[in-house]
PDB file of C-alpha atoms and ligand atoms in Angstrom:
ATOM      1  CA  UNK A   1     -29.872 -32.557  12.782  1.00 51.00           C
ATOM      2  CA  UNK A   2     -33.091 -32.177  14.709  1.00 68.00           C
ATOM      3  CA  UNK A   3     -32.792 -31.570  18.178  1.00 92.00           C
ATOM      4  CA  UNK A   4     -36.619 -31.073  18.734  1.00 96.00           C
ATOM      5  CA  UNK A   5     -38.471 -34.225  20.012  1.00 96.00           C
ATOM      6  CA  UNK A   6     -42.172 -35.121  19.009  1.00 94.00           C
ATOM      7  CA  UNK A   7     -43.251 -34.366  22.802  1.00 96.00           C
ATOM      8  CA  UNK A   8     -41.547 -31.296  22.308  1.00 96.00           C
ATOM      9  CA  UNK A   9     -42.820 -29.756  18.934  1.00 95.00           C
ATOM     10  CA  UNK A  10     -46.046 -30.192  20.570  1.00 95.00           C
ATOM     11  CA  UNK A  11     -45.828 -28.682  23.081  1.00 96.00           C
ATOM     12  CA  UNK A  12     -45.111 -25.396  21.509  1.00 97.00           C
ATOM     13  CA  UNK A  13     -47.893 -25.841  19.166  1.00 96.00           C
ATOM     14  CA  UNK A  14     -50.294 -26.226  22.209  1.00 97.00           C
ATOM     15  CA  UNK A  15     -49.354 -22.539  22.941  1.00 97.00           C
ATOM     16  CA  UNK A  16     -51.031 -21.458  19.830  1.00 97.00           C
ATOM     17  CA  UNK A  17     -54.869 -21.274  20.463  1.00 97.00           C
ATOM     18  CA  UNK A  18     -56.874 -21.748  17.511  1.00 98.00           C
ATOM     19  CA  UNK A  19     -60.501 -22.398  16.022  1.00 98.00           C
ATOM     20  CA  UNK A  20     -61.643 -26.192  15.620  1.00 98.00           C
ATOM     21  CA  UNK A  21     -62.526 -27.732  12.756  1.00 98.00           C
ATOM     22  CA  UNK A  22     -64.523 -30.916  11.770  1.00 98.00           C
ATOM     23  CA  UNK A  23     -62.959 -31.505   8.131  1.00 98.00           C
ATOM     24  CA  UNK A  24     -65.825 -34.081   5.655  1.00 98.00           C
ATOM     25  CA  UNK A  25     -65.485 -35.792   2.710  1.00 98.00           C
ATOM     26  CA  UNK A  26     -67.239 -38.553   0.371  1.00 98.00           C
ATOM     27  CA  UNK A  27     -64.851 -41.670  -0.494  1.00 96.00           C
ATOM     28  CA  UNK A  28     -65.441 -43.096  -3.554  1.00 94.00           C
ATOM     29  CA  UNK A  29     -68.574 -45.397  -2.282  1.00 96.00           C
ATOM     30  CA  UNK A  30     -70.498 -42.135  -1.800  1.00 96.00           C
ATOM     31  CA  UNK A  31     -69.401 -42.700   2.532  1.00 96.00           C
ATOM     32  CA  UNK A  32     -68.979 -39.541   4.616  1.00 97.00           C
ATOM     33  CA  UNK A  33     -65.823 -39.356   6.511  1.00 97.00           C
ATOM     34  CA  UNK A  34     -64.935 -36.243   8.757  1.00 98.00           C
ATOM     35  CA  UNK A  35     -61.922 -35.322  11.463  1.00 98.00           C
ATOM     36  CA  UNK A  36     -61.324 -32.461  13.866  1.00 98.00           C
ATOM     37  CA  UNK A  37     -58.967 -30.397  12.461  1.00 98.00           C
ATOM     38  CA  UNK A  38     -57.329 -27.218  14.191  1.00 98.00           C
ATOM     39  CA  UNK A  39     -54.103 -27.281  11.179  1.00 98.00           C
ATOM     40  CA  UNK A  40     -56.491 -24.988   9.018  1.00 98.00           C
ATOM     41  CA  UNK A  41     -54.933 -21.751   7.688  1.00 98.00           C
ATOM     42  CA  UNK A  42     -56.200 -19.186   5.058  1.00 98.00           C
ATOM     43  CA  UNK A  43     -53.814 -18.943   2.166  1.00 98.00           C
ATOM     44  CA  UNK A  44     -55.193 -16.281  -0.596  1.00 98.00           C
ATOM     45  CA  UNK A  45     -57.879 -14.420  -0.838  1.00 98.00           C
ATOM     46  CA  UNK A  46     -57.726 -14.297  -4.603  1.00 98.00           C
ATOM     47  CA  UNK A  47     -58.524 -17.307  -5.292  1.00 98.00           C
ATOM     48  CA  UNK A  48     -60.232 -17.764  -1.789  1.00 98.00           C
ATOM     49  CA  UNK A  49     -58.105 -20.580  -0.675  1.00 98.00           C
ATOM     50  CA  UNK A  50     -57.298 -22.603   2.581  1.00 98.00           C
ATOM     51  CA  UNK A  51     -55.467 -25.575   3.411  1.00 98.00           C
ATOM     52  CA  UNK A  52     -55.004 -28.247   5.807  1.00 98.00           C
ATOM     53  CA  UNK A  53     -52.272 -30.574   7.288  1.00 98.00           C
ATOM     54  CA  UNK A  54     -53.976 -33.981   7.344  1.00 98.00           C
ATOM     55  CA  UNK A  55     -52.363 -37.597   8.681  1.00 98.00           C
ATOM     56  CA  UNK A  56     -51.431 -39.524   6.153  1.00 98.00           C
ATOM     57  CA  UNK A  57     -53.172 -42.102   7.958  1.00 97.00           C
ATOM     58  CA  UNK A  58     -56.204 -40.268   8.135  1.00 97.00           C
ATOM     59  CA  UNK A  59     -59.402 -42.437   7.179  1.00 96.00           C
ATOM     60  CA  UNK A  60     -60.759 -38.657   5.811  1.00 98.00           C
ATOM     61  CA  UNK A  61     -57.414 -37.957   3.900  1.00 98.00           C
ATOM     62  CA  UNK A  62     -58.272 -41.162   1.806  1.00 98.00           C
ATOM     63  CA  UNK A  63     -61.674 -39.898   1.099  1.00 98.00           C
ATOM     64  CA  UNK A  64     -60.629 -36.292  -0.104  1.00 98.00           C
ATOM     65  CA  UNK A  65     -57.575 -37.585  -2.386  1.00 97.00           C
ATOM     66  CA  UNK A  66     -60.645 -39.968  -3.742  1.00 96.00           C
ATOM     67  CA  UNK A  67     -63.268 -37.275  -4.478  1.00 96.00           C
ATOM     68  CA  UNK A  68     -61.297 -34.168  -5.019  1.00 98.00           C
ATOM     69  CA  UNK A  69     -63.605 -32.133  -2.445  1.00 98.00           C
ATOM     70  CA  UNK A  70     -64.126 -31.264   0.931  1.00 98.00           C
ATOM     71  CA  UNK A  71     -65.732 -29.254   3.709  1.00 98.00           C
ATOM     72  CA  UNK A  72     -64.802 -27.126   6.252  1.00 98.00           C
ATOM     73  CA  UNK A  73     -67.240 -27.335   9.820  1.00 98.00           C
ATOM     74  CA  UNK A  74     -65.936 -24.546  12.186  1.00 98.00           C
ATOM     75  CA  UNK A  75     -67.494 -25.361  14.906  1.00 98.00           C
ATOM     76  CA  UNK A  76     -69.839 -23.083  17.651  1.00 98.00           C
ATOM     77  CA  UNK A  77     -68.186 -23.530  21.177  1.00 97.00           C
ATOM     78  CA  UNK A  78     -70.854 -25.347  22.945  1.00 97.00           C
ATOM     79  CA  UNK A  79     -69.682 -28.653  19.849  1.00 98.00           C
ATOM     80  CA  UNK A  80     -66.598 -29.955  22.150  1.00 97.00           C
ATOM     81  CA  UNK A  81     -68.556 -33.198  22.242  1.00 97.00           C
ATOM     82  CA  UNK A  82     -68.566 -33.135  18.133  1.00 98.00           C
ATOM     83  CA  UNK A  83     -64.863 -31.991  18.422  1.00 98.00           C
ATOM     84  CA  UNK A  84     -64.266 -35.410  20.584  1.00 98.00           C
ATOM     85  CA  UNK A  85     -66.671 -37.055  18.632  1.00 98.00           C
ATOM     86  CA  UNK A  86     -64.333 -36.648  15.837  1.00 98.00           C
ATOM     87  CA  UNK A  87     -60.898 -37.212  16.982  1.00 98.00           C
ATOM     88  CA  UNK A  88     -62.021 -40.679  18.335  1.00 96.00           C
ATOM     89  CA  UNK A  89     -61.909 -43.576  16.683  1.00 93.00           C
ATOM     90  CA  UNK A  90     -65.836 -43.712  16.323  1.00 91.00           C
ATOM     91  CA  UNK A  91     -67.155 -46.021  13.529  1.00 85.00           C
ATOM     92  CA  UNK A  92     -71.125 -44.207  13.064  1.00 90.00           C
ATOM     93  CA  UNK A  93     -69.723 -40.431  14.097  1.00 95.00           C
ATOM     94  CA  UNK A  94     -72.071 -39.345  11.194  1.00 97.00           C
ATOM     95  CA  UNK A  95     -74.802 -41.068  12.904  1.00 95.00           C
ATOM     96  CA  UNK A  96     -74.320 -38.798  16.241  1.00 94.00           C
ATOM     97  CA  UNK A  97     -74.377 -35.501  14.693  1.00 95.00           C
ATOM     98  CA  UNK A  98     -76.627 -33.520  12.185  1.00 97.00           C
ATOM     99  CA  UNK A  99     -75.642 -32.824   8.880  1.00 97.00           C
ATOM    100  CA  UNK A 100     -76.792 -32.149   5.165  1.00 97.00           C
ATOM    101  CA  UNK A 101     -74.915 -32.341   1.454  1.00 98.00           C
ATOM    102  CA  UNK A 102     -73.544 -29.061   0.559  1.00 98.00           C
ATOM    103  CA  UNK A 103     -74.463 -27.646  -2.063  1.00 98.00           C
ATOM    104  CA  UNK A 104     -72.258 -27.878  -5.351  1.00 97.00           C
ATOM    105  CA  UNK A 105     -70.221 -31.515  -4.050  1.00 97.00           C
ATOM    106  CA  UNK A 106     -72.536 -32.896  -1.789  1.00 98.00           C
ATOM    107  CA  UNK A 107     -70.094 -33.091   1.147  1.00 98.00           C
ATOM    108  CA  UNK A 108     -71.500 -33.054   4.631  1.00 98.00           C
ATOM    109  CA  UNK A 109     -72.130 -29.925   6.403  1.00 98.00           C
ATOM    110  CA  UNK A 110     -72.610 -30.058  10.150  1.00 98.00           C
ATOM    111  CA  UNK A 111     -75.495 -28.211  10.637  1.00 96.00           C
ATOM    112  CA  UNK A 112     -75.707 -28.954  14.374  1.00 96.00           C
ATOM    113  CA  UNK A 113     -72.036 -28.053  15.194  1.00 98.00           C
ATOM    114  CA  UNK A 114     -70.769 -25.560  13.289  1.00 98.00           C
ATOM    115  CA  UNK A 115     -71.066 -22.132  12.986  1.00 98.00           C
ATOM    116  CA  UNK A 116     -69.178 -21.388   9.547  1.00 98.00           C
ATOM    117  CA  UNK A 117     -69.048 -23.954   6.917  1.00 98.00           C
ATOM    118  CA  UNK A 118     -66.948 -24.090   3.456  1.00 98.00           C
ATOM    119  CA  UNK A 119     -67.137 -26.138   0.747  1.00 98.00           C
ATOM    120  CA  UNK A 120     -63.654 -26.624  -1.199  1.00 98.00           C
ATOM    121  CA  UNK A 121     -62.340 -28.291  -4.539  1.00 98.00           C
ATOM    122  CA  UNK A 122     -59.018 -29.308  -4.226  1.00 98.00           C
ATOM    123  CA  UNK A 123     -56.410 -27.295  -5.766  1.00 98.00           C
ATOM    124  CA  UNK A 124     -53.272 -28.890  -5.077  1.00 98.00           C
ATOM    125  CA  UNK A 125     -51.911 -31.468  -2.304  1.00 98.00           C
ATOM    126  CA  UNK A 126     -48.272 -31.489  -1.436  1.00 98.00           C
ATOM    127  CA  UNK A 127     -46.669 -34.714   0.651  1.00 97.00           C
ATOM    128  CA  UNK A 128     -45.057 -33.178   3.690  1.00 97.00           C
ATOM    129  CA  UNK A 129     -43.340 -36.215   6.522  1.00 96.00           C
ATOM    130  CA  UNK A 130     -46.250 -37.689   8.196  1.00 97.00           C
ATOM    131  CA  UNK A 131     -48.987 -34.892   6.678  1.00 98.00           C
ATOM    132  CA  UNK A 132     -50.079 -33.944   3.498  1.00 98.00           C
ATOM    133  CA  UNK A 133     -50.704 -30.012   3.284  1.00 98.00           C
ATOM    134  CA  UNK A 134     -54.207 -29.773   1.270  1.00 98.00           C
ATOM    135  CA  UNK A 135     -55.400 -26.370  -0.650  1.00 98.00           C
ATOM    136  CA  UNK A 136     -58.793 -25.741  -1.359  1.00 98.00           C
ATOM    137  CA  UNK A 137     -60.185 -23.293  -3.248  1.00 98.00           C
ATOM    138  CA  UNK A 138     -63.368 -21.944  -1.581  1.00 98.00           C
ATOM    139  CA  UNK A 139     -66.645 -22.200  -3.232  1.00 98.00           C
ATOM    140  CA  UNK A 140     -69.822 -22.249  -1.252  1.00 98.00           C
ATOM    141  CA  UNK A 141     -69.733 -20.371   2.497  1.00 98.00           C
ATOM    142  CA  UNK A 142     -72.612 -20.260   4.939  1.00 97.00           C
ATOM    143  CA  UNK A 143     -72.436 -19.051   8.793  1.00 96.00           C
ATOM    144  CA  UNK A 144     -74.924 -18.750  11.365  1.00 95.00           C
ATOM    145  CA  UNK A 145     -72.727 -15.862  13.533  1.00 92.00           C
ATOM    146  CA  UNK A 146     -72.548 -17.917  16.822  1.00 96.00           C
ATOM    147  CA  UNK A 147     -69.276 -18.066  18.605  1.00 97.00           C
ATOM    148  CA  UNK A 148     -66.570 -20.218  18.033  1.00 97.00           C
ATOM    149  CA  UNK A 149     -65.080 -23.159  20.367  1.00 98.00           C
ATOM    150  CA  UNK A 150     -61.391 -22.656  20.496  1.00 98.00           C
ATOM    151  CA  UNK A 151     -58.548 -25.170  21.332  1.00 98.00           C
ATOM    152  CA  UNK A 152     -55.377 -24.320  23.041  1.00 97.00           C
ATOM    153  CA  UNK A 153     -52.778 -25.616  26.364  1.00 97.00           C
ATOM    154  CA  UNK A 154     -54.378 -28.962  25.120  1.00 96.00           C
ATOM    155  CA  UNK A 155     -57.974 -28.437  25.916  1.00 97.00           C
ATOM    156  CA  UNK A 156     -61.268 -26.946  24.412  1.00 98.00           C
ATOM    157  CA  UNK A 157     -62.983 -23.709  25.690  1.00 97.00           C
ATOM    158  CA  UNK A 158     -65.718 -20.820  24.613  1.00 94.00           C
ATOM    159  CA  UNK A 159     -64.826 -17.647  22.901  1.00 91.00           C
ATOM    160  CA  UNK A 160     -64.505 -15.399  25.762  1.00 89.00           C
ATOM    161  CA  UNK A 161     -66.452 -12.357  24.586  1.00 79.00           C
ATOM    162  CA  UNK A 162     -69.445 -14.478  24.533  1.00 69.00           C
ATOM    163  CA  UNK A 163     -72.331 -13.469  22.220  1.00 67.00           C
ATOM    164  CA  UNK A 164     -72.615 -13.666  18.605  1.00 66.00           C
ATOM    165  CA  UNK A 165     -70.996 -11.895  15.386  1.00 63.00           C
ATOM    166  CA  UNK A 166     -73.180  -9.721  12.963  1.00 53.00           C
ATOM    167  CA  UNK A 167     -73.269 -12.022  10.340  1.00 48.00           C
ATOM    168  CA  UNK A 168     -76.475 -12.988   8.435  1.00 44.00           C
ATOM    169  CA  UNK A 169     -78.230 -15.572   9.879  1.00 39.00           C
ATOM    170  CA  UNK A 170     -77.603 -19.097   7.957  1.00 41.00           C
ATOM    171  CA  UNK A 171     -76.715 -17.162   5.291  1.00 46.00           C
ATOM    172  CA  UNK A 172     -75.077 -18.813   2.224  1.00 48.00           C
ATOM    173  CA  UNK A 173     -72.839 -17.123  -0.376  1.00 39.00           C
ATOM    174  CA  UNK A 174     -70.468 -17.957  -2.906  1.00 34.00           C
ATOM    175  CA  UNK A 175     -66.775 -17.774  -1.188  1.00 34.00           C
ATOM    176  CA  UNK A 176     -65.342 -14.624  -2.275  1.00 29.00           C
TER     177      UNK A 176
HETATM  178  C1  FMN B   1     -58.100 -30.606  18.828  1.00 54.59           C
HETATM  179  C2  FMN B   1     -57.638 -31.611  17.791  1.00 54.59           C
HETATM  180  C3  FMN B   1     -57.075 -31.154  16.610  1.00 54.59           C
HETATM  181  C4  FMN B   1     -56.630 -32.068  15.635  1.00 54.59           C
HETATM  182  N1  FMN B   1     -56.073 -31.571  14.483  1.00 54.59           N
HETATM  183  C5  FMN B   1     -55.605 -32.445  13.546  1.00 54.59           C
HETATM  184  C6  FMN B   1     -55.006 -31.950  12.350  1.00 54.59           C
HETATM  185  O1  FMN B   1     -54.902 -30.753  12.120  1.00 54.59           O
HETATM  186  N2  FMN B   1     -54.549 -32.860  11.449  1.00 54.59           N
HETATM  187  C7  FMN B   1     -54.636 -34.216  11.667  1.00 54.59           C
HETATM  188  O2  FMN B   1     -54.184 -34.997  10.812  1.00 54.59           O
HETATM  189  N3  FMN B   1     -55.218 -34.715  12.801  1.00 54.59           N
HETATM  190  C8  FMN B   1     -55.700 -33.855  13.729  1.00 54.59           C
HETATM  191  N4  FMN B   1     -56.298 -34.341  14.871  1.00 54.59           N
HETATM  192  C9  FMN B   1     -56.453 -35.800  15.026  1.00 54.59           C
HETATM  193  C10 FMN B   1     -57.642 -36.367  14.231  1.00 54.59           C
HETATM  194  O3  FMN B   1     -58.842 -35.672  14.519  1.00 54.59           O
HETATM  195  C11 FMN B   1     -57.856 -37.867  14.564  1.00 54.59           C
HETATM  196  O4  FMN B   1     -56.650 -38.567  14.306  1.00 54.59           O
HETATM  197  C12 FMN B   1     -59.012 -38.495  13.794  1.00 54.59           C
HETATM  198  O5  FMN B   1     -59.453 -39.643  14.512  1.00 54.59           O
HETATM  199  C13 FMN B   1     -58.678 -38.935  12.363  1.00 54.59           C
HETATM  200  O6  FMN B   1     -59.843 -39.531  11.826  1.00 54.59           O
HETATM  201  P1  FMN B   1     -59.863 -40.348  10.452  1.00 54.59           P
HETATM  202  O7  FMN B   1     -58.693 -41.298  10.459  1.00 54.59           O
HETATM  203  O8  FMN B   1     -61.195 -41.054  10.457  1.00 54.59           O
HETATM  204  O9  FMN B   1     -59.758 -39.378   9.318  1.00 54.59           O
HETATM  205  C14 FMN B   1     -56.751 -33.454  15.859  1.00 54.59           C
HETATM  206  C15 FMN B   1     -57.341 -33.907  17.056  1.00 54.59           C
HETATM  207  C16 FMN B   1     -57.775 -32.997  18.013  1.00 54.59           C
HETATM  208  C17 FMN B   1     -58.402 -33.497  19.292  1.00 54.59           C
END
């Protein structure tokens, strides 16, 4: 029996600080559709795969089961407004933010936001309650080195460290 309310469950999951994600896809009509995301884990390394817990009333759910591809936006820390952006129920959100096709699926990249991007083919998609768990196997990156916005006690802030990583600027490679 589960003991553990809703209120409860997260509020120990607020006490685990992570990145934030914007998570696209194309439905079948060729329309972008995109969430904040902060469920995103690396799986394997060989293949280069991720997942994420989507809603299964998620809008951008729909669109991924429909296309079979998506992309990952981490985003740079001064993108809370993006984050927002895309956890509201915003009609035109890809009308308020840059972005471009990626490369091999043509799913959007937020080239304003984020400071990592993935593009993914999904692998396999398990029902789980109220979320299905997707894996994608990575297999387009690019990253501009900036530091990331993070998301934790229920609210967004900047990487404390401040400055950037040594990564190539706008680089993109295949996912490794
Ligand atoms: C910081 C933050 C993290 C979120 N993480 C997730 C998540 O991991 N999975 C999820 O299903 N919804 C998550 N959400 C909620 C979705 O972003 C929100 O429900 C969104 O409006 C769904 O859009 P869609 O229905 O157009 O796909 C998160 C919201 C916020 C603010």
């Amino acid at each position: 029996m589960n003991g553990v309310t809703g209120a409860e469950y997260r509020a120990l999951m607020s006490a685990f600080p992570t990145g934030v994600a914007v998570v696209t896809a194309l439905d079948a009509a060729g329309q972008p559709h995109g969430m904040t995301c902060t469920s995103l884990s690396s799986v394997t390394v060989d293949p280069p795969t991720l997942l994420v817990c989507l809603d299964v009333r998620s809008g951008t759910l729909a669109a991924i089961r429909a296309g079979g591809w998506f992309a990952v936006n981490l985003l740079h820390e001064d993108a809370r407004d993006v984050a927002e952006l895309f956890a509201a129920p915003v009609p035109d959100r890809f009308r308020r933010t840059a972005s471009r096709p990626s490369p091999t699926a043509g799913v959007p990249w937020l080239t304003g936001a984020a400071m990592a991007v993935a593009e993914c083919r999904v692998s396999r998609r398990i029902g789980a309650g109220d979320h299905d768990v997707v894996f994608g196997e990575v297999v387009t990156t690019a990253h501009t080195g900036d530091p990331p916005l993070l998301y934790g006690h229920r609210r967004f802030c900047a990487w404390p460290g401040g400055g950037s990583a040594p990564a190539a600027a706008l680089a993109t490679e295949p996912g490794r």
